[in-house]
Amino acid sequence: MKTFNYVQEGNTPLVLDDLYRLLNNYRVWKYIIGMLLMLNKTRLSDYKILEPGCGGGDKLRSFTELRARPENCYGFDVSQKSIALCKSLSPDTMNFQVGSIMEIPFGDNVFDIVLCSNVFNCFPADTDIKMISEELRRVIRDNGVLLVLDINEHFSELAASNKAVKAKGLRGFDTAKNELENLLSIEFTLFRRINAFVADYYTVGNRIADIADLPAIDQAMDQGSFRCAYNLYSFTPKN
């Protein structure tokens, strides 16, 4: 029997950041599920699912908890270390390999759902994003869904205290100008965009948010009174 190694960040104690991460995951998945329901993409056990830039593979594993078959879940990443982590954490029947989103290592019209999480922000050039859009359209089926989780114009300010994140120089997409939607518009039509979450930590006034604050924070983000740094998009392919 395969042994799973769930130690990803060292043998560290629980901290409030872990709670915030769970809140963010909850918000992402409640909206992913909502979008798929509205698009009538509900037969997850029948679908092939792809995550480019899959990192440690946690989002693909979350799909399996929603009844996607592990053997129908595919992920790739340019980092050999990330793919090794995916394989150590995931069922053997899930499919992971090293690859680039600029030249996706799969054939045409293969996938029903494609999820790009924190992928586009790594590409400062519009031409690269348009090329990626063409590759995504190539591998996604005509009635498929493209889900995108990425940062917006507020990210730089809201992540200002994290020097390691700031040093990456990630690109945020201006929601007021529909920047990401316009870059993908040749290949995809926007179905819905929502405010996903703020960042990696939360405060209430001058203090760090605690467990009791999270329901109100969740509601405030839904109502738009918290400026979010991440947006979740759903797109449908153009034929």
Tab-separated table of C-alpha atoms in Angstrom:
chain	number	residue	atom	x	y	z
A	1	MET	CA	0.000	0.000	0.000
A	2	LYS	CA	1.259	3.462	-0.911
A	3	THR	CA	2.373	5.718	1.955
A	4	PHE	CA	1.417	9.387	1.586
A	5	ASN	CA	3.692	12.126	2.846
A	6	TYR	CA	1.627	15.159	3.782
A	7	VAL	CA	4.505	17.230	5.180
A	8	GLN	CA	4.798	20.038	2.624
A	9	GLU	CA	6.140	22.920	4.692
A	10	GLY	CA	8.078	21.242	7.444
A	11	ASN	CA	7.043	20.039	10.865
A	12	THR	CA	5.636	23.372	11.977
A	13	PRO	CA	2.788	23.961	14.459
A	14	LEU	CA	-0.626	25.200	13.424
A	15	VAL	CA	-0.883	28.978	13.062
A	16	LEU	CA	-3.653	31.388	12.103
A	17	ASP	CA	-2.314	31.462	8.539
A	18	ASP	CA	-3.534	27.873	8.191
A	19	LEU	CA	-7.022	29.021	9.136
A	20	TYR	CA	-6.922	31.808	6.547
A	21	ARG	CA	-5.759	29.348	3.900
A	22	LEU	CA	-8.759	27.149	4.638
A	23	LEU	CA	-11.084	30.163	4.392
A	24	ASN	CA	-9.607	31.023	1.004
A	25	ASN	CA	-9.960	27.442	-0.220
A	26	TYR	CA	-13.565	27.360	0.964
A	27	ARG	CA	-14.355	30.548	-0.947
A	28	VAL	CA	-12.696	29.283	-4.131
A	29	TRP	CA	-14.508	25.963	-4.050
A	30	LYS	CA	-17.929	27.311	-3.151
A	31	TYR	CA	-17.727	29.463	-6.268
A	32	ILE	CA	-16.200	26.787	-8.498
A	33	ILE	CA	-19.060	24.474	-7.540
A	34	GLY	CA	-21.575	27.280	-8.093
A	35	MET	CA	-20.171	28.107	-11.522
A	36	LEU	CA	-20.163	24.461	-12.616
A	37	LEU	CA	-23.759	24.063	-11.451
A	38	MET	CA	-24.837	27.140	-13.426
A	39	LEU	CA	-23.015	25.816	-16.511
A	40	ASN	CA	-24.568	22.370	-16.039
A	41	LYS	CA	-21.113	20.781	-15.796
A	42	THR	CA	-22.023	18.428	-12.978
A	43	ARG	CA	-20.965	14.933	-14.098
A	44	LEU	CA	-17.470	15.209	-12.666
A	45	SER	CA	-17.002	11.449	-12.698
A	46	ASP	CA	-17.264	11.563	-16.506
A	47	TYR	CA	-14.921	14.497	-17.142
A	48	LYS	CA	-11.246	14.809	-17.871
A	49	ILE	CA	-9.725	17.625	-15.821
A	50	LEU	CA	-6.432	19.446	-16.380
A	51	GLU	CA	-4.455	21.782	-14.146
A	52	PRO	CA	-1.514	23.531	-15.835
A	53	GLY	CA	1.060	24.770	-13.352
A	54	CYS	CA	-0.366	22.363	-10.788
A	55	GLY	CA	2.202	22.988	-8.036
A	56	GLY	CA	1.609	20.395	-5.329
A	57	GLY	CA	-1.607	19.157	-6.964
A	58	ASP	CA	-3.961	20.128	-4.130
A	59	LYS	CA	-6.709	21.496	-6.397
A	60	LEU	CA	-6.753	18.367	-8.536
A	61	ARG	CA	-7.048	16.274	-5.386
A	62	SER	CA	-9.970	18.489	-4.326
A	63	PHE	CA	-11.731	17.597	-7.587
A	64	THR	CA	-11.456	13.926	-6.650
A	65	GLU	CA	-13.293	14.720	-3.401
A	66	LEU	CA	-16.125	15.985	-5.618
A	67	ARG	CA	-16.260	12.591	-7.371
A	68	ALA	CA	-13.880	13.212	-10.256
A	69	ARG	CA	-12.022	9.984	-11.020
A	70	PRO	CA	-8.319	10.171	-10.122
A	71	GLU	CA	-7.370	8.573	-13.463
A	72	ASN	CA	-9.160	11.445	-15.269
A	73	CYS	CA	-7.165	14.149	-13.462
A	74	TYR	CA	-4.047	15.498	-15.179
A	75	GLY	CA	-1.520	18.066	-14.020
A	76	PHE	CA	1.756	19.424	-15.278
A	77	ASP	CA	4.307	21.942	-14.046
A	78	VAL	CA	7.682	23.214	-15.225
A	79	SER	CA	9.138	22.308	-11.811
A	80	GLN	CA	10.360	18.738	-11.415
A	81	LYS	CA	10.252	19.255	-7.641
A	82	SER	CA	6.547	20.157	-7.805
A	83	ILE	CA	5.733	17.097	-9.889
A	84	ALA	CA	7.645	14.888	-7.466
A	85	LEU	CA	5.572	16.394	-4.640
A	86	CYS	CA	2.337	15.764	-6.568
A	87	LYS	CA	3.250	12.126	-7.039
A	88	SER	CA	4.163	11.682	-3.374
A	89	LEU	CA	0.867	13.172	-2.157
A	90	SER	CA	-1.590	11.820	-4.719
A	91	PRO	CA	-3.144	8.466	-5.673
A	92	ASP	CA	-1.049	6.533	-8.161
A	93	THR	CA	-3.784	6.738	-10.803
A	94	MET	CA	-3.595	10.540	-11.034
A	95	ASN	CA	-1.487	11.797	-13.928
A	96	PHE	CA	1.378	14.251	-13.389
A	97	GLN	CA	4.276	15.235	-15.624
A	98	VAL	CA	6.775	17.989	-16.268
A	99	GLY	CA	5.613	20.366	-18.995
A	100	SER	CA	5.112	23.955	-20.085
A	101	ILE	CA	1.837	25.797	-20.613
A	102	MET	CA	3.400	27.427	-23.656
A	103	GLU	CA	3.344	24.001	-25.313
A	104	ILE	CA	0.794	21.881	-23.472
A	105	PRO	CA	1.826	18.196	-23.630
A	106	PHE	CA	-1.610	16.841	-24.624
A	107	GLY	CA	-3.635	16.447	-27.787
A	108	ASP	CA	-6.548	18.491	-29.129
A	109	ASN	CA	-10.046	18.566	-27.587
A	110	VAL	CA	-9.171	16.348	-24.621
A	111	PHE	CA	-10.358	18.123	-21.469
A	112	ASP	CA	-13.778	19.065	-20.112
A	113	ILE	CA	-12.491	21.302	-17.308
A	114	VAL	CA	-9.211	23.226	-17.171
A	115	LEU	CA	-8.184	25.095	-14.027
A	116	CYS	CA	-5.396	27.694	-14.156
A	117	SER	CA	-4.478	28.863	-10.657
A	118	ASN	CA	-1.861	31.622	-10.350
A	119	VAL	CA	-0.566	30.913	-13.836
A	120	PHE	CA	-1.173	34.024	-15.927
A	121	ASN	CA	0.402	36.342	-13.350
A	122	CYS	CA	3.798	34.811	-14.179
A	123	PHE	CA	3.676	36.202	-17.752
A	124	PRO	CA	4.184	39.968	-18.074
A	125	ALA	CA	3.866	39.996	-21.879
A	126	ASP	CA	0.405	40.144	-23.448
A	127	THR	CA	1.662	38.109	-26.392
A	128	ASP	CA	2.549	35.207	-24.095
A	129	ILE	CA	-0.893	35.221	-22.503
A	130	LYS	CA	-2.570	35.207	-25.905
A	131	MET	CA	-0.359	32.294	-26.965
A	132	ILE	CA	-1.297	30.432	-23.780
A	133	SER	CA	-4.956	31.148	-24.521
A	134	GLU	CA	-4.560	29.467	-27.922
A	135	GLU	CA	-2.967	26.417	-26.322
A	136	LEU	CA	-5.729	26.170	-23.718
A	137	ARG	CA	-8.392	26.440	-26.390
A	138	ARG	CA	-6.665	23.693	-28.367
A	139	VAL	CA	-6.830	21.134	-25.556
A	140	ILE	CA	-10.265	22.019	-24.161
A	141	ARG	CA	-13.437	20.549	-25.641
A	142	ASP	CA	-16.010	22.759	-27.361
A	143	ASN	CA	-18.429	22.446	-24.443
A	144	GLY	CA	-15.710	22.640	-21.800
A	145	VAL	CA	-15.041	25.155	-19.048
A	146	LEU	CA	-11.913	27.170	-18.283
A	147	LEU	CA	-11.569	28.228	-14.634
A	148	VAL	CA	-8.985	30.863	-13.734
A	149	LEU	CA	-7.863	31.999	-10.286
A	150	ASP	CA	-5.496	34.952	-10.441
A	151	ILE	CA	-4.494	38.241	-8.855
A	152	ASN	CA	-5.820	41.709	-9.618
A	153	GLU	CA	-4.787	45.341	-9.311
A	154	HIS	CA	-5.120	45.285	-5.498
A	155	PHE	CA	-2.632	42.482	-4.980
A	156	SER	CA	0.489	44.645	-4.855
A	157	GLU	CA	-0.927	46.782	-2.036
A	158	LEU	CA	-2.540	43.972	-0.062
A	159	ALA	CA	0.599	41.806	-0.244
A	160	ALA	CA	2.953	44.701	0.461
A	161	SER	CA	4.103	43.299	3.821
A	162	ASN	CA	5.281	40.034	2.256
A	163	LYS	CA	8.698	40.838	0.817
A	164	ALA	CA	9.188	37.390	-0.719
A	165	VAL	CA	5.928	37.701	-2.651
A	166	LYS	CA	6.688	41.275	-3.714
A	167	ALA	CA	10.088	40.205	-5.025
A	168	LYS	CA	8.440	37.846	-7.525
A	169	GLY	CA	7.055	40.820	-9.478
A	170	LEU	CA	3.791	39.084	-10.263
A	171	ARG	CA	1.393	40.675	-12.713
A	172	GLY	CA	-2.017	41.720	-11.430
A	173	PHE	CA	-4.901	42.068	-13.902
A	174	ASP	CA	-6.971	45.253	-13.803
A	175	THR	CA	-10.591	44.263	-13.209
A	176	ALA	CA	-11.886	47.789	-13.917
A	177	LYS	CA	-10.520	47.442	-17.460
A	178	ASN	CA	-11.499	43.760	-17.864
A	179	GLU	CA	-7.839	43.167	-18.628
A	180	LEU	CA	-7.669	39.387	-18.381
A	181	GLU	CA	-11.031	38.919	-20.107
A	182	ASN	CA	-9.829	41.008	-23.033
A	183	LEU	CA	-6.568	39.065	-23.338
A	184	LEU	CA	-8.484	35.778	-23.550
A	185	SER	CA	-11.361	37.128	-25.640
A	186	ILE	CA	-10.258	35.708	-28.999
A	187	GLU	CA	-10.538	32.137	-27.722
A	188	PHE	CA	-12.939	32.366	-24.751
A	189	THR	CA	-16.113	34.108	-23.568
A	190	LEU	CA	-16.385	35.209	-19.945
A	191	PHE	CA	-19.216	33.514	-18.063
A	192	ARG	CA	-18.668	34.985	-14.604
A	193	ARG	CA	-16.046	36.760	-12.489
A	194	ILE	CA	-16.217	36.941	-8.704
A	195	ASN	CA	-14.101	38.335	-5.869
A	196	ALA	CA	-12.388	35.252	-4.479
A	197	PHE	CA	-10.403	36.334	-1.418
A	198	VAL	CA	-8.204	39.099	-0.017
A	199	ALA	CA	-4.739	37.602	0.443
A	200	ASP	CA	-2.946	35.248	2.828
A	201	TYR	CA	-3.943	36.998	6.061
A	202	TYR	CA	-6.850	38.993	7.487
A	203	THR	CA	-7.185	41.842	9.949
A	204	VAL	CA	-10.128	43.460	11.696
A	205	GLY	CA	-9.338	47.061	12.506
A	206	ASN	CA	-5.845	47.036	13.986
A	207	ARG	CA	-5.821	43.406	15.093
A	208	ILE	CA	-5.285	40.043	13.474
A	209	ALA	CA	-8.571	38.316	12.662
A	210	ASP	CA	-9.573	35.377	14.838
A	211	ILE	CA	-11.849	32.379	14.283
A	212	ALA	CA	-14.966	34.254	15.380
A	213	ASP	CA	-14.316	36.970	12.769
A	214	LEU	CA	-14.266	34.676	9.746
A	215	PRO	CA	-18.023	34.378	9.036
A	216	ALA	CA	-18.354	38.166	8.935
A	217	ILE	CA	-15.243	38.451	6.749
A	218	ASP	CA	-16.643	35.858	4.358
A	219	GLN	CA	-19.915	37.800	4.104
A	220	ALA	CA	-18.085	41.124	3.669
A	221	MET	CA	-16.102	39.718	0.744
A	222	ASP	CA	-19.340	38.484	-0.855
A	223	GLN	CA	-20.816	41.963	-0.443
A	224	GLY	CA	-17.712	43.689	-1.846
A	225	SER	CA	-16.807	45.612	1.306
A	226	PHE	CA	-13.419	43.823	1.523
A	227	ARG	CA	-11.127	44.585	-1.382
A	228	CYS	CA	-10.033	41.216	-2.745
A	229	ALA	CA	-6.631	40.577	-4.286
A	230	TYR	CA	-7.760	37.421	-6.125
A	231	ASN	CA	-10.531	36.878	-8.640
A	232	LEU	CA	-12.060	33.650	-9.858
A	233	TYR	CA	-13.191	33.554	-13.497
A	234	SER	CA	-15.120	31.030	-15.529
A	235	PHE	CA	-14.880	31.031	-19.341
A	236	THR	CA	-16.494	29.035	-22.097
A	237	PRO	CA	-14.651	28.266	-25.353
A	238	LYS	CA	-15.538	30.069	-28.567
A	239	ASN	CA	-16.333	27.784	-31.478
